[in-house]
Short mmCIF file of C-alpha atoms (C1' of nucleotides) in Angstrom, two decimals:
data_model
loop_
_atom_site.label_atom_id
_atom_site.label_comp_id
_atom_site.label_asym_id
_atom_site.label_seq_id
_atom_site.Cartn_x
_atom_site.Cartn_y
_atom_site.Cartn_z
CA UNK A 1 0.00 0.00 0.00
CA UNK A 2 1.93 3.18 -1.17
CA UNK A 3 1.39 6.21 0.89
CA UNK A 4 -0.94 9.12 0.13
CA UNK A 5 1.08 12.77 -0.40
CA UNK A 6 0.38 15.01 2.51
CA UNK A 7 -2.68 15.88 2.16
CA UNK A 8 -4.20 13.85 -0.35
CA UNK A 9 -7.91 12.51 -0.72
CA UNK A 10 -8.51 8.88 -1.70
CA UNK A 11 -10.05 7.80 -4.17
CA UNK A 12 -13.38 6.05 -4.01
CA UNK A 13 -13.24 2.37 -4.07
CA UNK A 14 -13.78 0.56 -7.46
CA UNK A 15 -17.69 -0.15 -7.34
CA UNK A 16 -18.18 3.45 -6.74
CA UNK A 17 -15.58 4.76 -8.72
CA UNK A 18 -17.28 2.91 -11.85
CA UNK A 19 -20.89 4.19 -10.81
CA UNK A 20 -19.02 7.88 -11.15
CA UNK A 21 -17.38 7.33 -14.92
CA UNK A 22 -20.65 6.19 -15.69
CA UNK A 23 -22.61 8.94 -14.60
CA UNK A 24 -20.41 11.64 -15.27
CA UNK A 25 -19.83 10.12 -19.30
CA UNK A 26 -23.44 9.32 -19.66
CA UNK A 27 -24.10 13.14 -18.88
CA UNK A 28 -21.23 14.30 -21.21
CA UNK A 29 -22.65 11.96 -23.94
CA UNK A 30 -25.68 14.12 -23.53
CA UNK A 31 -24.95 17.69 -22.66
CA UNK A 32 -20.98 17.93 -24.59
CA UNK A 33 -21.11 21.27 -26.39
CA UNK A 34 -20.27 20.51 -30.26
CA UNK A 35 -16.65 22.94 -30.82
CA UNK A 36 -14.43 22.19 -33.84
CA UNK A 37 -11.62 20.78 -32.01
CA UNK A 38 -13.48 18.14 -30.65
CA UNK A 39 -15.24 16.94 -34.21
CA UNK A 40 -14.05 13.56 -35.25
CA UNK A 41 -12.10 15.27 -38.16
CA UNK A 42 -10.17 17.86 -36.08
CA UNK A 43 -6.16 17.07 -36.49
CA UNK A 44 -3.75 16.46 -33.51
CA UNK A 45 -2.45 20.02 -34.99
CA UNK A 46 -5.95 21.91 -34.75
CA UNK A 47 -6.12 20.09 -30.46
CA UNK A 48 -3.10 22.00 -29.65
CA UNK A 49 -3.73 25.15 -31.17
CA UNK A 50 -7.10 25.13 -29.72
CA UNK A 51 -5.58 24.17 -26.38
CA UNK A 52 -2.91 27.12 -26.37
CA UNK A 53 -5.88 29.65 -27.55
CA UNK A 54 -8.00 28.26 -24.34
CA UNK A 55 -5.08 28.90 -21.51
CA UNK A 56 -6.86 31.41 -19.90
CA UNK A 57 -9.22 32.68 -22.41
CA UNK A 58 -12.95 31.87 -22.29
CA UNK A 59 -13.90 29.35 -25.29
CA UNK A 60 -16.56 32.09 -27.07
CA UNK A 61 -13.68 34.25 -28.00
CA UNK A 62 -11.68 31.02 -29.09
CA UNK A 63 -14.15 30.06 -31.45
CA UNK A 64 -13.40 32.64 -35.14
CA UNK A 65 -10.10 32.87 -33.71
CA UNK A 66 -9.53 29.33 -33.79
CA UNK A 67 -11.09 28.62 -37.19
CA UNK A 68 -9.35 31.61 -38.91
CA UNK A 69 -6.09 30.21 -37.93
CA UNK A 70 -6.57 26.63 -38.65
CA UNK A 71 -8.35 27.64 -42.51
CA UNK A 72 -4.78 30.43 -43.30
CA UNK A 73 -2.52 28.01 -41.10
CA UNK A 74 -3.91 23.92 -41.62
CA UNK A 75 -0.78 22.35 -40.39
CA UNK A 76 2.04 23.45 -38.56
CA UNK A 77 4.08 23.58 -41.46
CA UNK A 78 2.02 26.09 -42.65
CA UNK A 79 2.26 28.32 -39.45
CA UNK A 80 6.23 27.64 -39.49
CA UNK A 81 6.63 29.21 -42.89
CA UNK A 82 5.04 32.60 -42.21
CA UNK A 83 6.71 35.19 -40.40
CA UNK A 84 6.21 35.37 -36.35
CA UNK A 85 4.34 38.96 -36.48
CA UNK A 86 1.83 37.08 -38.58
CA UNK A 87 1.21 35.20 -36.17
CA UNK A 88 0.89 37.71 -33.30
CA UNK A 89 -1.45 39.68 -35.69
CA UNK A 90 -4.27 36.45 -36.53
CA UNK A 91 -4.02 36.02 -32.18
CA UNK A 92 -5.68 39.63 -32.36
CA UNK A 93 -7.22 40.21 -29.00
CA UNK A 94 -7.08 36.91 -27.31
CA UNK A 95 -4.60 38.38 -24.64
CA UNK A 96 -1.17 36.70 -23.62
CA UNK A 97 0.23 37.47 -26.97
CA UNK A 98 3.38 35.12 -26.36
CA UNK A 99 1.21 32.67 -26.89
CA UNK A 100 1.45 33.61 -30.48
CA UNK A 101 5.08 33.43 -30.43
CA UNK A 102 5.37 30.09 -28.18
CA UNK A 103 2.73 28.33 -30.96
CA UNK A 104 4.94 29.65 -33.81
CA UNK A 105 7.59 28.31 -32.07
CA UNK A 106 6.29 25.31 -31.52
CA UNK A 107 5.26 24.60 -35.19
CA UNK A 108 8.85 25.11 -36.42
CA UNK A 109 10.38 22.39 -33.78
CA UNK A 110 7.27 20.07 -35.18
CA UNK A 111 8.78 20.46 -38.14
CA UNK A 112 12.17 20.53 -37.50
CA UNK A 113 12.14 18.02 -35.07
CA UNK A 114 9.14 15.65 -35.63
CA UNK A 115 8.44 15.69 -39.44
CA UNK A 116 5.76 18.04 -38.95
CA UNK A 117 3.41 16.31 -36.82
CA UNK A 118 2.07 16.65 -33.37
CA UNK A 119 3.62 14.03 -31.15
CA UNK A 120 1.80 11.71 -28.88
CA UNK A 121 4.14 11.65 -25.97
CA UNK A 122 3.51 13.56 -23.01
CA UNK A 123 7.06 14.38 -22.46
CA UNK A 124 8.00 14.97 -26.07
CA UNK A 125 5.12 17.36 -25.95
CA UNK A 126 5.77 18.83 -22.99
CA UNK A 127 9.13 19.87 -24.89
CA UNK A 128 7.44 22.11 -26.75
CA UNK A 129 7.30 26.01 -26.17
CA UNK A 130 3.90 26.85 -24.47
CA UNK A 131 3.15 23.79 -23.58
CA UNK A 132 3.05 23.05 -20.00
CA UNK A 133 1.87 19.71 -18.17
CA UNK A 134 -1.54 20.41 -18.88
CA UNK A 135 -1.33 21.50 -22.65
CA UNK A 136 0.73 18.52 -22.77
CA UNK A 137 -1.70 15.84 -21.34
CA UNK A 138 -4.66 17.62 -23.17
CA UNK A 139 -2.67 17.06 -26.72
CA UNK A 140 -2.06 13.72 -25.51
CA UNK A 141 -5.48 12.58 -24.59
CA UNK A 142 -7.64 14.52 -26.70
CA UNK A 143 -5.85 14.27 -30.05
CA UNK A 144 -4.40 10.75 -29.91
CA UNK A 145 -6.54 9.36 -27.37
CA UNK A 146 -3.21 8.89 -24.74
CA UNK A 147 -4.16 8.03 -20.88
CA UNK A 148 -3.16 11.10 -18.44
CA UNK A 149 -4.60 12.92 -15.70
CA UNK A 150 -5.73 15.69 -17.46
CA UNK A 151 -5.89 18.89 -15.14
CA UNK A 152 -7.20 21.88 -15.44
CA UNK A 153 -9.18 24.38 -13.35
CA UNK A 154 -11.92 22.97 -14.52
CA UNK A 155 -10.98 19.49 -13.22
CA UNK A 156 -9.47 21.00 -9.98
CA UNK A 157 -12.81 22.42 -8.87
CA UNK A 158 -14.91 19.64 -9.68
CA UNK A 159 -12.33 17.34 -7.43
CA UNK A 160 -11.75 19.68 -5.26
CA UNK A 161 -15.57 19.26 -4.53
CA UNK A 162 -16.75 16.33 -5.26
CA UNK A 163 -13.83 14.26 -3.92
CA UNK A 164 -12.19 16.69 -1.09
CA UNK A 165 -15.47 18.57 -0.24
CA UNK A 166 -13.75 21.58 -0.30
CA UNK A 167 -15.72 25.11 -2.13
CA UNK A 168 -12.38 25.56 -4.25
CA UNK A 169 -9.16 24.23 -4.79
CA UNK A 170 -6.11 25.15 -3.52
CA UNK A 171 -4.13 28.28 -4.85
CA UNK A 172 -1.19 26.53 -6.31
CA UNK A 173 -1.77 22.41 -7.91
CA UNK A 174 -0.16 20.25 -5.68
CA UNK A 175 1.18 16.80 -6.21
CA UNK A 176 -1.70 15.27 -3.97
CA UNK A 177 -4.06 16.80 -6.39
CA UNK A 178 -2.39 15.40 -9.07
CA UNK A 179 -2.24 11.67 -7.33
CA UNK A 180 -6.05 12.06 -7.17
CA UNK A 181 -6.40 12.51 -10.77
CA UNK A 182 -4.52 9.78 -11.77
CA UNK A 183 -6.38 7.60 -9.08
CA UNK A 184 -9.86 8.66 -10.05
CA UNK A 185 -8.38 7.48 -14.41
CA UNK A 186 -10.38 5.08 -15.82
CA UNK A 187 -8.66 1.83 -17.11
CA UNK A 188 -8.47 1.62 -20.16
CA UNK A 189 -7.52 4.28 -22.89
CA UNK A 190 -10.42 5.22 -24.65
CA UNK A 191 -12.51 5.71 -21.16
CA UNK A 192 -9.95 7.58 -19.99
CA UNK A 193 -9.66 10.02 -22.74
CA UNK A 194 -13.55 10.58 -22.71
CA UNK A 195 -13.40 11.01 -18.79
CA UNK A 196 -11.16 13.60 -18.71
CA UNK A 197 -13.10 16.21 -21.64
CA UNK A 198 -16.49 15.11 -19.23
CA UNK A 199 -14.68 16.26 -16.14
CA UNK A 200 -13.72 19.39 -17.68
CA UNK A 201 -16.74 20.21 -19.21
CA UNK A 202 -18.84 19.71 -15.96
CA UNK A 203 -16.40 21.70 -14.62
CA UNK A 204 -17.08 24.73 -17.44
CA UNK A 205 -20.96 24.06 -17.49
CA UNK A 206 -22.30 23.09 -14.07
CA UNK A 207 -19.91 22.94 -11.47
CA UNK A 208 -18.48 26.39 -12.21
CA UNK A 209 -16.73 29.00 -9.78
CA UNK A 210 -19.54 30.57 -9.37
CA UNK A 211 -23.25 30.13 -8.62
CA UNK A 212 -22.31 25.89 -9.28
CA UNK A 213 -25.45 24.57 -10.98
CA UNK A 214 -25.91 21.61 -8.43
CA UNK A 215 -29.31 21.01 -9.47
CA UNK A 216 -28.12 20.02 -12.75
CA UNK A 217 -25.45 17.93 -11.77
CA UNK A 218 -25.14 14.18 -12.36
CA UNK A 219 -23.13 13.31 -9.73
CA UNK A 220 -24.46 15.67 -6.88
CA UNK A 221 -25.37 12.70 -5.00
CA UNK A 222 -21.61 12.09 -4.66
CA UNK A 223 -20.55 14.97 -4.50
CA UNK A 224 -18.77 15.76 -0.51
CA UNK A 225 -18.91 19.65 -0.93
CA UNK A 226 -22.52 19.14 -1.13
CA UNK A 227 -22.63 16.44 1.79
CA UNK A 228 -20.92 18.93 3.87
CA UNK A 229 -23.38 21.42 3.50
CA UNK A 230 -21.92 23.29 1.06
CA UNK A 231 -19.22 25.48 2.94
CA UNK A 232 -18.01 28.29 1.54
CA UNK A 233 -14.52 28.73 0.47
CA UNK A 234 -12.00 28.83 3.31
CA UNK A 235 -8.86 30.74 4.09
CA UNK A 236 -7.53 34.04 2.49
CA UNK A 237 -9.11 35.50 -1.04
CA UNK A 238 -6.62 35.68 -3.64
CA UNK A 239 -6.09 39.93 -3.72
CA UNK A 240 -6.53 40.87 -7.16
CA UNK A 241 -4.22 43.00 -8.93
CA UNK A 242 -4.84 46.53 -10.22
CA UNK A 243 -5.07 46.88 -13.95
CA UNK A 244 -5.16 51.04 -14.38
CA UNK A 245 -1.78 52.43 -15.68
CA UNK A 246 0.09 48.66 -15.47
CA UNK A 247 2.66 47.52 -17.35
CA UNK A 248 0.42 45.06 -18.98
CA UNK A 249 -2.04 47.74 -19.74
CA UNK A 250 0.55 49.48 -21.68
CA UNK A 251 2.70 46.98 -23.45
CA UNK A 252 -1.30 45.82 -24.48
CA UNK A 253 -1.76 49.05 -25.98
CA UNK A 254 1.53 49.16 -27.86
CA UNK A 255 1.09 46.08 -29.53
CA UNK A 256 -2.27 46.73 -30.54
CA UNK A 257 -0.95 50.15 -32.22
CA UNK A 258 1.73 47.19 -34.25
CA UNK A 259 -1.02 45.00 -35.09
CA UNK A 260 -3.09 47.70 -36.28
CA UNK A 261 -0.46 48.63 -38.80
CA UNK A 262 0.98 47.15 -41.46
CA UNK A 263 4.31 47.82 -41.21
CA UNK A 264 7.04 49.73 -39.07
CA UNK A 265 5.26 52.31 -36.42
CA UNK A 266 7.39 55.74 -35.70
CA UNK A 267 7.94 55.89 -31.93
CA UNK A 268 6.28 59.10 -31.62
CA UNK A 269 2.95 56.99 -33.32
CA UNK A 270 3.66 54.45 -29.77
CA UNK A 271 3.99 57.93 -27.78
CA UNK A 272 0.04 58.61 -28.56
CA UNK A 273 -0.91 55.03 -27.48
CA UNK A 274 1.23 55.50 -24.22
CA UNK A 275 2.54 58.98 -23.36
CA UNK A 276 4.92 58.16 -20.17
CA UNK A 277 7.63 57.90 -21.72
CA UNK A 278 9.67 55.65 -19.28
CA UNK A 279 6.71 53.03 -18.95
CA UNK A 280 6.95 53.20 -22.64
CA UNK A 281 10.55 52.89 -23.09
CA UNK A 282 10.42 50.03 -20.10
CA UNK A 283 7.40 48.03 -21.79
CA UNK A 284 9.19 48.71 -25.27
CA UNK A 285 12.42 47.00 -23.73
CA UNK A 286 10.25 44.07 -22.43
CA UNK A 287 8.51 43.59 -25.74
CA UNK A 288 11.49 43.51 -27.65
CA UNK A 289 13.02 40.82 -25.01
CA UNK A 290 10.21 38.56 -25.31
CA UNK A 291 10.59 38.79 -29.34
CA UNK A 292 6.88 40.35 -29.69
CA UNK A 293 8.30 43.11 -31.20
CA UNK A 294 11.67 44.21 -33.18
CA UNK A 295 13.63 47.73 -33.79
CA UNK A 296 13.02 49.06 -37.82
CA UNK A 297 14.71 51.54 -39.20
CA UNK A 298 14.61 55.10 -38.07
CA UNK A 299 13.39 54.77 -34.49
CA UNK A 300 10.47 52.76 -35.46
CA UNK A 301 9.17 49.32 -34.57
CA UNK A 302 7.53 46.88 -35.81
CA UNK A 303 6.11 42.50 -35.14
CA UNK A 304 8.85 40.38 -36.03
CA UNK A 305 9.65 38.91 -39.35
"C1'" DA B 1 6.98 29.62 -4.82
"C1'" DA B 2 5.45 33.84 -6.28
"C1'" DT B 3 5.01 36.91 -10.16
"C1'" DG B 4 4.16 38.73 -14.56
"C1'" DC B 5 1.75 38.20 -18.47
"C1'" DG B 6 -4.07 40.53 -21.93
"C1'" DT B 7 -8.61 40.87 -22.69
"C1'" DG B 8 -13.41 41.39 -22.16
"C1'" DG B 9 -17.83 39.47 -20.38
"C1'" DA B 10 -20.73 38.64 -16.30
"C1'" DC B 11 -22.44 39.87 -11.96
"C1'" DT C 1 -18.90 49.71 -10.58
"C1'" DG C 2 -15.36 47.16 -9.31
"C1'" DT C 3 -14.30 42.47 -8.83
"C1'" DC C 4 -13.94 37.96 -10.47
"C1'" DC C 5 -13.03 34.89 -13.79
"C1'" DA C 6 -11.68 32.18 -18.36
"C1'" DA C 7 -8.91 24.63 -21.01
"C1'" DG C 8 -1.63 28.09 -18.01
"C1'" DC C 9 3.21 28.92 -18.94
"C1'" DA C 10 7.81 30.50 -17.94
"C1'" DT C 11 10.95 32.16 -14.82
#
DNA sequence: AATGCGTGGAC
DNA sequence: TGTCCAAGCAT
């Protein structure tokens, strides 16, 4: 009998543990929201630009985004042969704009280093720039039907209620958490890859961060936040950050004046867009560092080539 | 481990 | 109206 992490939940035993699969794929069979990437057609390259375009960003303003870049860019081959700032430009307002860059720079080690195609192993993927352990497992799983613990916020909330009984999950993913998801992994392949979309898609429809919609949940009878009364979250709120006059505000603003154009922009043209000169000149340095933006001639700028 | 990194919709 | 939140990653 191994030991538990600090902190972990277990798992429930295997009678129940079926009874919960079963439920929670007989309600994805019936209330799965029909997107692109998850069509039988979709390619192992349209999953992981899909899954790059979700970190963080809300799946409505995926969608034309999404099916823009997969009809100019259809494999990554395509994406590797056009020049970075193209890319930034088709990521329009998404937000995290490295993104852009990372998927770019992912398509040219695909085919550089793996003729083109979208590996199938976790750690090969997780080689890849902006791909983390999740993107990683999600490629995996969803796009070549690989068995991972696939985990997300999504996924997190819905264990961290169902399973722990707790009204959220902790700040940072711990390795207990991660235990859990691998414990709670259907058998065999197939099952697996279908129970991890379900979990995150009860987790984005019905057991969301706010106002959870319990009544419509399949497995509410399980579920030990509910059994527990439904406590509210415990421990200190997360204090958000300001947004007025940040660096983030501005270097936002900057490269929307360089998407906007189509070519070079005069510095004096990024003065209007920010006028504090040394948050310019600092967010200016920044962009340039992360590659999001190069120097053109005659104290211009402009997305890279 | 804690931060920095966009954007806009929902309440 | 300001706060929270959305399929994280890199450092």
């Amino acid at each position: 009998m191994a030991a538990r992490p600090a902190g972990a939940v277990a798992a429930p035993p295997p009678e129940e543990l079926g009874a919960l699969h079963a439920d929670v794929l007989a309600w994805y069979a019936r209330e799965a929201r029909d997107l692109p990437w998850r069509e039988p057609g979709a390619s192992a390259w349209g999953v992981l630009v899909s899954e790059v375009m979700l970190q963080q960003t809300p799946v409505a303003r995926v969608l034309p985004v999404w099916r823009a870049w997969l009809r100019r860019w259809p494999t990554p081959a395509d994406l590797a042969a056009a020049p970075a700032g193209d890319a930034v430009r088709a990521w329009g307002r998404l937000g995290y704009p490295r993104r852009a860059l990372r998927l770019h720079a992912a398509a040219a080690a695909l085919v550089e280093r793996h003729g083109g195609r979208v590996p199938s192993d976790h750690a090969v993927l997780l080689a890849l720039p902006g791909v983390g352990a999740y993107t990683a497992a999600a490629v995996a799983v969803f796009a070549h039907g690989g068995r991972h613990a696939v985990v997300d916020t999504n996924v997190r909330r819905v264990h961290a209620r169902l399973v722990s009984g707790a009204a959220q999950p902790a700040p940072a993913l711990s390795a207990a958490e991660t235990a859990l998801a691998e414990a709670l992994l259907p058998e065999d392949d197939a099952t697996a890859a279908r129970w991890g979309v379900a979990v995150m898609e009860l987790g984005a429809l019905v057991c969301t961060a706010r106002a959870p919609g319990c009544a419509a949940c399949p497995v509410a009878d399980r579920c030990a936040w509910l059994r527990a009364g439904a406590p509210p979250a415990a421990g200190p709120t997360r204090r958000t950050q300001r947004w007025e006059g940040t660096d983030r505000q501005a270097r936002g603003r900057l490269l929307a004046v360089l998407r906007a154009a189509d070519g070079p922009v005069a510095d004096v043209d990024l003065a209007v867009a920010w006028p504090d000169e040394a948050q310019r000149s600092r967010c200016l340095a920044s962009l340039l560092d992360d590659g999001l933006v190069v120097p053109a001639a005659g104290a211009a700028y402009a997305l890279p080539r």
